[in-house]
PDB file of C-alpha atoms in Angstrom:
ATOM      1  CA  MET A   1     101.606  95.852 122.254  1.00 92.00           C
ATOM      2  CA  LYS A   2     102.269  92.548 120.474  1.00 94.00           C
ATOM      3  CA  VAL A   3     101.699  91.904 116.771  1.00 97.00           C
ATOM      4  CA  LYS A   4     100.733  88.257 116.242  1.00 96.00           C
ATOM      5  CA  ARG A   5     101.831  86.377 113.128  1.00 97.00           C
ATOM      6  CA  ILE A   6      99.100  84.581 111.190  1.00 96.00           C
ATOM      7  CA  ASP A   7      98.907  82.426 108.087  1.00 96.00           C
ATOM      8  CA  ALA A   8      96.741  84.560 105.826  1.00 97.00           C
ATOM      9  CA  GLY A   9      96.961  86.598 102.667  1.00 97.00           C
ATOM     10  CA  ASP A  10      97.192  90.361 102.400  1.00 97.00           C
ATOM     11  CA  ASP A  11      93.531  90.631 101.404  1.00 97.00           C
ATOM     12  CA  THR A  12      92.504  88.901 104.631  1.00 98.00           C
ATOM     13  CA  LEU A  13      94.505  91.371 106.696  1.00 98.00           C
ATOM     14  CA  LEU A  14      92.509  94.155 105.061  1.00 97.00           C
ATOM     15  CA  ASP A  15      89.123  92.478 105.693  1.00 98.00           C
ATOM     16  CA  LEU A  16      87.181  94.021 108.587  1.00 96.00           C
ATOM     17  CA  ALA A  17      85.024  90.902 108.878  1.00 96.00           C
ATOM     18  CA  ALA A  18      87.849  88.339 108.733  1.00 97.00           C
ATOM     19  CA  SER A  19      87.815  85.873 111.632  1.00 97.00           C
ATOM     20  CA  VAL A  20      91.604  86.188 112.043  1.00 97.00           C
ATOM     21  CA  TRP A  21      91.007  89.473 113.878  1.00 97.00           C
ATOM     22  CA  ASN A  22      89.357  87.499 116.689  1.00 95.00           C
ATOM     23  CA  ASP A  23      92.800  86.119 117.579  1.00 90.00           C
ATOM     24  CA  ALA A  24      94.611  89.464 117.589  1.00 96.00           C
ATOM     25  CA  GLN A  25      95.734  90.894 120.901  1.00 93.00           C
ATOM     26  CA  ALA A  26      93.502  93.929 121.352  1.00 95.00           C
ATOM     27  CA  MET A  27      93.945  96.770 123.796  1.00 97.00           C
ATOM     28  CA  ARG A  28      91.898  99.830 124.741  1.00 97.00           C
ATOM     29  CA  LEU A  29      93.844 103.056 125.007  1.00 98.00           C
ATOM     30  CA  PRO A  30      92.701 106.236 126.742  1.00 97.00           C
ATOM     31  CA  MET A  31      92.898 109.215 124.432  1.00 97.00           C
ATOM     32  CA  ALA A  32      93.584 112.756 125.619  1.00 94.00           C
ATOM     33  CA  PRO A  33      93.579 116.225 124.046  1.00 91.00           C
ATOM     34  CA  VAL A  34      96.990 117.288 122.764  1.00 84.00           C
ATOM     35  CA  PRO A  35      98.234 120.005 125.193  1.00 80.00           C
ATOM     36  CA  LEU A  36      98.588 122.667 122.536  1.00 65.00           C
ATOM     37  CA  VAL A  37      99.801 125.322 124.960  1.00 58.00           C
ATOM     38  CA  LEU A  38     103.197 123.688 124.447  1.00 56.00           C
ATOM     39  CA  VAL A  39     103.275 124.869 120.811  1.00 55.00           C
ATOM     40  CA  GLN A  40     102.920 128.549 121.720  1.00 53.00           C
ATOM     41  CA  ASP A  41     106.328 129.481 120.282  1.00 55.00           C
ATOM     42  CA  TRP A  42     105.547 128.434 116.701  1.00 52.00           C
ATOM     43  CA  SER A  43     101.734 128.604 116.574  1.00 57.00           C
ATOM     44  CA  PRO A  44     100.139 131.101 118.984  1.00 59.00           C
ATOM     45  CA  PHE A  45      96.724 130.681 117.322  1.00 55.00           C
ATOM     46  CA  LEU A  46      96.768 126.868 117.649  1.00 58.00           C
ATOM     47  CA  ALA A  47      97.965 127.137 121.244  1.00 52.00           C
ATOM     48  CA  LYS A  48      94.701 128.865 122.213  1.00 58.00           C
ATOM     49  CA  SER A  49      92.636 125.770 121.371  1.00 60.00           C
ATOM     50  CA  GLU A  50      90.923 124.297 124.433  1.00 66.00           C
ATOM     51  CA  ASP A  51      87.850 122.425 123.158  1.00 70.00           C
ATOM     52  CA  HIS A  52      89.525 119.657 121.126  1.00 81.00           C
ATOM     53  CA  GLY A  53      90.002 116.008 122.040  1.00 80.00           C
ATOM     54  CA  ALA A  54      86.422 114.754 121.715  1.00 89.00           C
ATOM     55  CA  ASN A  55      87.455 111.091 121.318  1.00 95.00           C
ATOM     56  CA  LYS A  56      88.209 109.561 124.719  1.00 96.00           C
ATOM     57  CA  SER A  57      89.246 105.987 123.900  1.00 98.00           C
ATOM     58  CA  LEU A  58      90.565 103.822 121.060  1.00 98.00           C
ATOM     59  CA  ASP A  59      90.647 100.047 120.560  1.00 98.00           C
ATOM     60  CA  VAL A  60      93.793  98.835 118.791  1.00 98.00           C
ATOM     61  CA  ALA A  61      94.817  95.438 117.406  1.00 98.00           C
ATOM     62  CA  ALA A  62      97.554  94.361 114.984  1.00 98.00           C
ATOM     63  CA  LEU A  63      98.509  91.306 112.906  1.00 98.00           C
ATOM     64  CA  HIS A  64     101.140  90.394 110.329  1.00 98.00           C
ATOM     65  CA  ASN A  65     101.635  87.557 107.851  1.00 97.00           C
ATOM     66  CA  GLY A  66     105.384  87.784 107.344  1.00 97.00           C
ATOM     67  CA  LYS A  67     104.957  90.165 104.412  1.00 96.00           C
ATOM     68  CA  SER A  68     102.622  92.894 105.623  1.00 97.00           C
ATOM     69  CA  LEU A  69     101.627  94.558 108.881  1.00 97.00           C
ATOM     70  CA  ALA A  70      97.996  95.473 109.559  1.00 98.00           C
ATOM     71  CA  VAL A  71      96.758  97.717 112.361  1.00 98.00           C
ATOM     72  CA  ARG A  72      93.036  97.897 113.160  1.00 98.00           C
ATOM     73  CA  LEU A  73      91.552 100.905 114.967  1.00 98.00           C
ATOM     74  CA  LYS A  74      88.019 101.043 116.428  1.00 98.00           C
ATOM     75  CA  TRP A  75      86.395 103.972 118.198  1.00 98.00           C
ATOM     76  CA  ALA A  76      82.945 105.309 119.025  1.00 97.00           C
ATOM     77  CA  SER A  77      81.957 108.358 116.983  1.00 94.00           C
ATOM     78  CA  GLU A  78      79.242 109.878 114.878  1.00 94.00           C
ATOM     79  CA  LYS A  79      80.020 109.845 111.169  1.00 94.00           C
ATOM     80  CA  HIS A  80      81.665 112.995 109.817  1.00 94.00           C
ATOM     81  CA  ASP A  81      82.851 112.414 106.247  1.00 93.00           C
ATOM     82  CA  GLN A  82      81.711 115.528 104.383  1.00 90.00           C
ATOM     83  CA  MET A  83      83.096 119.077 104.145  1.00 84.00           C
ATOM     84  CA  PRO A  84      80.151 121.168 102.889  1.00 76.00           C
ATOM     85  CA  ASP A  85      81.459 124.444 104.329  1.00 78.00           C
ATOM     86  CA  LEU A  86      84.810 126.076 105.017  1.00 72.00           C
ATOM     87  CA  ASP A  87      84.347 125.517 108.751  1.00 74.00           C
ATOM     88  CA  SER A  88      83.406 121.826 108.373  1.00 82.00           C
ATOM     89  CA  PHE A  89      85.932 119.018 108.892  1.00 92.00           C
ATOM     90  CA  VAL A  90      86.023 115.231 108.682  1.00 96.00           C
ATOM     91  CA  ASP A  91      86.977 112.374 110.976  1.00 97.00           C
ATOM     92  CA  GLY A  92      90.521 111.089 110.792  1.00 97.00           C
ATOM     93  CA  ALA A  93      92.958 108.666 112.360  1.00 98.00           C
ATOM     94  CA  ALA A  94      96.700 108.101 112.325  1.00 97.00           C
ATOM     95  CA  VAL A  95      99.256 105.508 113.346  1.00 98.00           C
ATOM     96  CA  LEU A  96     102.569 107.154 114.225  1.00 98.00           C
ATOM     97  CA  PHE A  97     106.142 105.835 114.442  1.00 97.00           C
ATOM     98  CA  PRO A  98     109.331 107.681 115.460  1.00 97.00           C
ATOM     99  CA  LEU A  99     112.130 107.674 112.894  1.00 96.00           C
ATOM    100  CA  VAL A 100     114.783 108.654 115.442  1.00 96.00           C
ATOM    101  CA  GLU A 101     115.087 108.297 119.196  1.00 94.00           C
ATOM    102  CA  GLY A 102     113.515 111.159 121.084  1.00 95.00           C
ATOM    103  CA  ALA A 103     110.980 112.178 118.425  1.00 96.00           C
ATOM    104  CA  PRO A 104     107.859 113.481 120.237  1.00 93.00           C
ATOM    105  CA  ALA A 105     104.503 111.881 119.478  1.00 94.00           C
ATOM    106  CA  MET A 106     102.520 114.884 120.697  1.00 87.00           C
ATOM    107  CA  THR A 107     103.647 117.220 117.901  1.00 86.00           C
ATOM    108  CA  MET A 108     104.300 114.500 115.265  1.00 90.00           C
ATOM    109  CA  GLY A 109     108.029 115.021 115.616  1.00 93.00           C
ATOM    110  CA  ALA A 110     110.247 118.079 115.832  1.00 91.00           C
ATOM    111  CA  LYS A 111     112.970 119.668 113.745  1.00 92.00           C
ATOM    112  CA  GLY A 112     115.660 117.040 113.233  1.00 96.00           C
ATOM    113  CA  LYS A 113     113.482 114.404 114.933  1.00 96.00           C
ATOM    114  CA  PRO A 114     111.058 113.138 112.280  1.00 96.00           C
ATOM    115  CA  THR A 115     108.145 110.754 112.579  1.00 97.00           C
ATOM    116  CA  ASN A 116     106.436 108.502 110.041  1.00 96.00           C
ATOM    117  CA  ALA A 117     102.613 108.507 110.076  1.00 96.00           C
ATOM    118  CA  TRP A 118      99.898 106.504 108.364  1.00 96.00           C
ATOM    119  CA  PHE A 119      97.023 108.975 107.982  1.00 95.00           C
ATOM    120  CA  TRP A 120      93.383 108.283 107.074  1.00 97.00           C
ATOM    121  CA  LYS A 121      90.639 110.866 106.412  1.00 96.00           C
ATOM    122  CA  ALA A 122      86.995 109.882 106.107  1.00 97.00           C
ATOM    123  CA  ASN A 123      86.443 111.811 102.861  1.00 95.00           C
ATOM    124  CA  GLN A 124      89.358 110.315 100.933  1.00 92.00           C
ATOM    125  CA  LYS A 125      89.506 106.988  99.107  1.00 85.00           C
ATOM    126  CA  SER A 126      93.074 106.177 100.097  1.00 86.00           C
ATOM    127  CA  ALA A 127      95.294 106.818 103.091  1.00 91.00           C
ATOM    128  CA  MET A 128      98.482 108.845 103.058  1.00 92.00           C
ATOM    129  CA  GLU A 129     101.906 107.983 104.367  1.00 93.00           C
ATOM    130  CA  VAL A 130     103.715 111.051 105.641  1.00 94.00           C
ATOM    131  CA  VAL A 131     107.014 112.044 107.209  1.00 95.00           C
ATOM    132  CA  ALA A 132     106.652 114.917 109.671  1.00 94.00           C
ATOM    133  CA  GLU A 133     108.837 117.100 111.852  1.00 93.00           C
ATOM    134  CA  SER A 134     105.828 118.842 113.454  1.00 85.00           C
ATOM    135  CA  PHE A 135     102.189 119.630 112.662  1.00 75.00           C
ATOM    136  CA  THR A 136     103.294 122.206 110.109  1.00 76.00           C
ATOM    137  CA  ALA A 137     106.234 120.350 108.523  1.00 86.00           C
ATOM    138  CA  VAL A 138     104.623 117.377 106.808  1.00 89.00           C
ATOM    139  CA  GLN A 139     105.752 115.656 103.615  1.00 89.00           C
ATOM    140  CA  ARG A 140     103.150 113.484 101.894  1.00 85.00           C
ATOM    141  CA  LEU A 141     104.459 110.375 100.140  1.00 79.00           C
ATOM    142  CA  GLU A 142     102.620 109.202  97.070  1.00 67.00           C
ATOM    143  CA  GLY A 143     103.064 106.305  94.687  1.00 60.00           C
ATOM    144  CA  LYS A 144     103.674 102.599  95.288  1.00 54.00           C
ATOM    145  CA  ALA A 145     107.418 103.032  94.749  1.00 58.00           C
ATOM    146  CA  THR A 146     107.456 105.055  97.962  1.00 70.00           C
ATOM    147  CA  SER A 147     104.666 103.440  99.968  1.00 82.00           C
ATOM    148  CA  ASP A 148     102.174 100.639  99.446  1.00 91.00           C
ATOM    149  CA  LEU A 149      99.957 101.686 102.363  1.00 94.00           C
ATOM    150  CA  LYS A 150      96.330 100.557 102.017  1.00 95.00           C
ATOM    151  CA  THR A 151      93.267 101.165 104.179  1.00 96.00           C
ATOM    152  CA  VAL A 152      89.688 100.043 104.513  1.00 97.00           C
ATOM    153  CA  ALA A 153      87.112 101.838 106.660  1.00 97.00           C
ATOM    154  CA  GLN A 154      83.548 101.310 107.827  1.00 97.00           C
ATOM    155  CA  HIS A 155      81.157 103.278 110.013  1.00 97.00           C
ATOM    156  CA  GLN A 156      78.419 101.176 111.600  1.00 96.00           C
ATOM    157  CA  ASN A 157      76.326 101.377 114.780  1.00 95.00           C
ATOM    158  CA  GLY A 158      78.016 104.559 115.942  1.00 96.00           C
ATOM    159  CA  GLU A 159      81.530 103.189 115.530  1.00 97.00           C
ATOM    160  CA  TRP A 160      84.399 103.623 113.084  1.00 98.00           C
ATOM    161  CA  GLN A 161      86.621 100.709 112.126  1.00 98.00           C
ATOM    162  CA  VAL A 162      89.737 101.376 110.076  1.00 98.00           C
ATOM    163  CA  ILE A 163      92.481  98.949 109.047  1.00 98.00           C
ATOM    164  CA  PHE A 164      95.870 100.170 107.825  1.00 98.00           C
ATOM    165  CA  ARG A 165      98.066  97.660 105.938  1.00 97.00           C
ATOM    166  CA  ARG A 166     101.614  98.192 104.743  1.00 95.00           C
ATOM    167  CA  SER A 167     104.445  95.997 103.538  1.00 94.00           C
ATOM    168  CA  LEU A 168     107.107  95.005 106.070  1.00 94.00           C
ATOM    169  CA  ALA A 169     109.766  95.568 103.396  1.00 88.00           C
ATOM    170  CA  ASN A 170     112.306  98.256 104.256  1.00 85.00           C
ATOM    171  CA  ARG A 171     111.837 101.564 102.455  1.00 84.00           C
ATOM    172  CA  ASP A 172     114.287 104.442 102.623  1.00 84.00           C
ATOM    173  CA  GLY A 173     113.225 107.205 104.972  1.00 87.00           C
ATOM    174  CA  LEU A 174     110.296 105.259 106.463  1.00 92.00           C
ATOM    175  CA  VAL A 175     109.873 103.243 109.637  1.00 94.00           C
ATOM    176  CA  GLN A 176     111.617  99.872 109.668  1.00 92.00           C
ATOM    177  CA  LEU A 177     109.349  96.979 110.696  1.00 93.00           C
ATOM    178  CA  PRO A 178     111.588  93.957 111.343  1.00 92.00           C
ATOM    179  CA  ILE A 179     109.983  90.596 112.113  1.00 95.00           C
ATOM    180  CA  GLY A 180     110.978  89.610 115.636  1.00 95.00           C
ATOM    181  CA  GLY A 181     111.971  93.186 116.372  1.00 92.00           C
ATOM    182  CA  ASN A 182     110.706  95.911 118.666  1.00 94.00           C
ATOM    183  CA  GLY A 183     109.595  99.429 117.916  1.00 95.00           C
ATOM    184  CA  LYS A 184     107.538 102.373 119.142  1.00 97.00           C
ATOM    185  CA  ILE A 185     104.011 103.354 118.157  1.00 98.00           C
ATOM    186  CA  ALA A 186     101.349 105.962 118.963  1.00 98.00           C
ATOM    187  CA  PHE A 187      97.887 106.902 117.718  1.00 98.00           C
ATOM    188  CA  ALA A 188      95.772 109.983 117.023  1.00 97.00           C
ATOM    189  CA  LEU A 189      92.092 110.670 116.265  1.00 97.00           C
ATOM    190  CA  TRP A 190      90.361 113.714 114.794  1.00 96.00           C
ATOM    191  CA  ASN A 191      86.648 114.338 115.397  1.00 95.00           C
ATOM    192  CA  GLY A 192      85.313 116.281 112.436  1.00 94.00           C
ATOM    193  CA  GLY A 193      82.091 117.217 114.207  1.00 92.00           C
ATOM    194  CA  ASN A 194      84.241 119.013 116.787  1.00 91.00           C
ATOM    195  CA  LYS A 195      86.107 120.889 114.014  1.00 88.00           C
ATOM    196  CA  GLU A 196      89.307 119.018 114.791  1.00 89.00           C
ATOM    197  CA  ARG A 197      92.241 119.210 112.343  1.00 85.00           C
ATOM    198  CA  SER A 198      96.015 119.601 112.482  1.00 80.00           C
ATOM    199  CA  GLY A 199      97.073 119.636 116.152  1.00 77.00           C
ATOM    200  CA  ARG A 200      93.469 119.799 117.381  1.00 84.00           C
ATOM    201  CA  LYS A 201      92.995 116.090 118.098  1.00 91.00           C
ATOM    202  CA  SER A 202      93.079 113.296 120.644  1.00 95.00           C
ATOM    203  CA  PHE A 203      96.272 111.289 121.038  1.00 95.00           C
ATOM    204  CA  SER A 204      97.397 108.208 122.937  1.00 97.00           C
ATOM    205  CA  GLY A 205     100.274 109.883 124.748  1.00 95.00           C
ATOM    206  CA  ASP A 206     103.968 109.237 124.305  1.00 94.00           C
ATOM    207  CA  PHE A 207     105.223 106.429 122.101  1.00 97.00           C
ATOM    208  CA  MET A 208     104.625 102.928 123.511  1.00 97.00           C
ATOM    209  CA  ASP A 209     106.506  99.704 122.820  1.00 96.00           C
ATOM    210  CA  PHE A 210     105.355  97.181 120.245  1.00 95.00           C
ATOM    211  CA  SER A 211     106.873  93.932 118.989  1.00 96.00           C
ATOM    212  CA  ILE A 212     106.369  91.937 115.781  1.00 96.00           C
ATOM    213  CA  GLN A 213     106.208  88.207 116.501  1.00 95.00           C
ATOM    214  CA  LYS A 214     108.487  85.873 114.531  1.00 93.00           C
TER     215      LYS A 214
END
């Protein structure tokens, strides 16, 4: 996956209708249910889940302007953005980066092998940046001093579009995003209508390569 550099402001990167997105290198990724049987040792209840993974594909594109990185996700789905009952859940999406070599994307990291995720939920006004060492060991980061992650989302014609934007500046404990450098990235989707949450989700598989153009 290549992240093209463009001459545009941060507001443009966060504009779903901006024409600059026409020039981004887009790719369609197959999405698969997380094989939760592999988490039997620490979550026997979660390991019994078999009906998750409703989202089957995800369109991804990314751009940067030398100051900020923006990642756009698009996928077909009904709109689930309300939680009227205890057994109701909302749609969600995440962009995931390993913080150390060998961190697993499937479980959002492992003990001693953390990941950094950008997490959006359809019923919240702002996204969260988190550091995780598994589904159940997640630290939410709040405040601009820690993260300046921004999102914009729209549901139209049976499709979600979400853009994540974050500064390229280095921040302690978070993924480093060097211009001209390479990294690893993965993605996850939660279908609220299918009661998906936590490890019950679709994911893009193991971390894939991405590069940020100079």
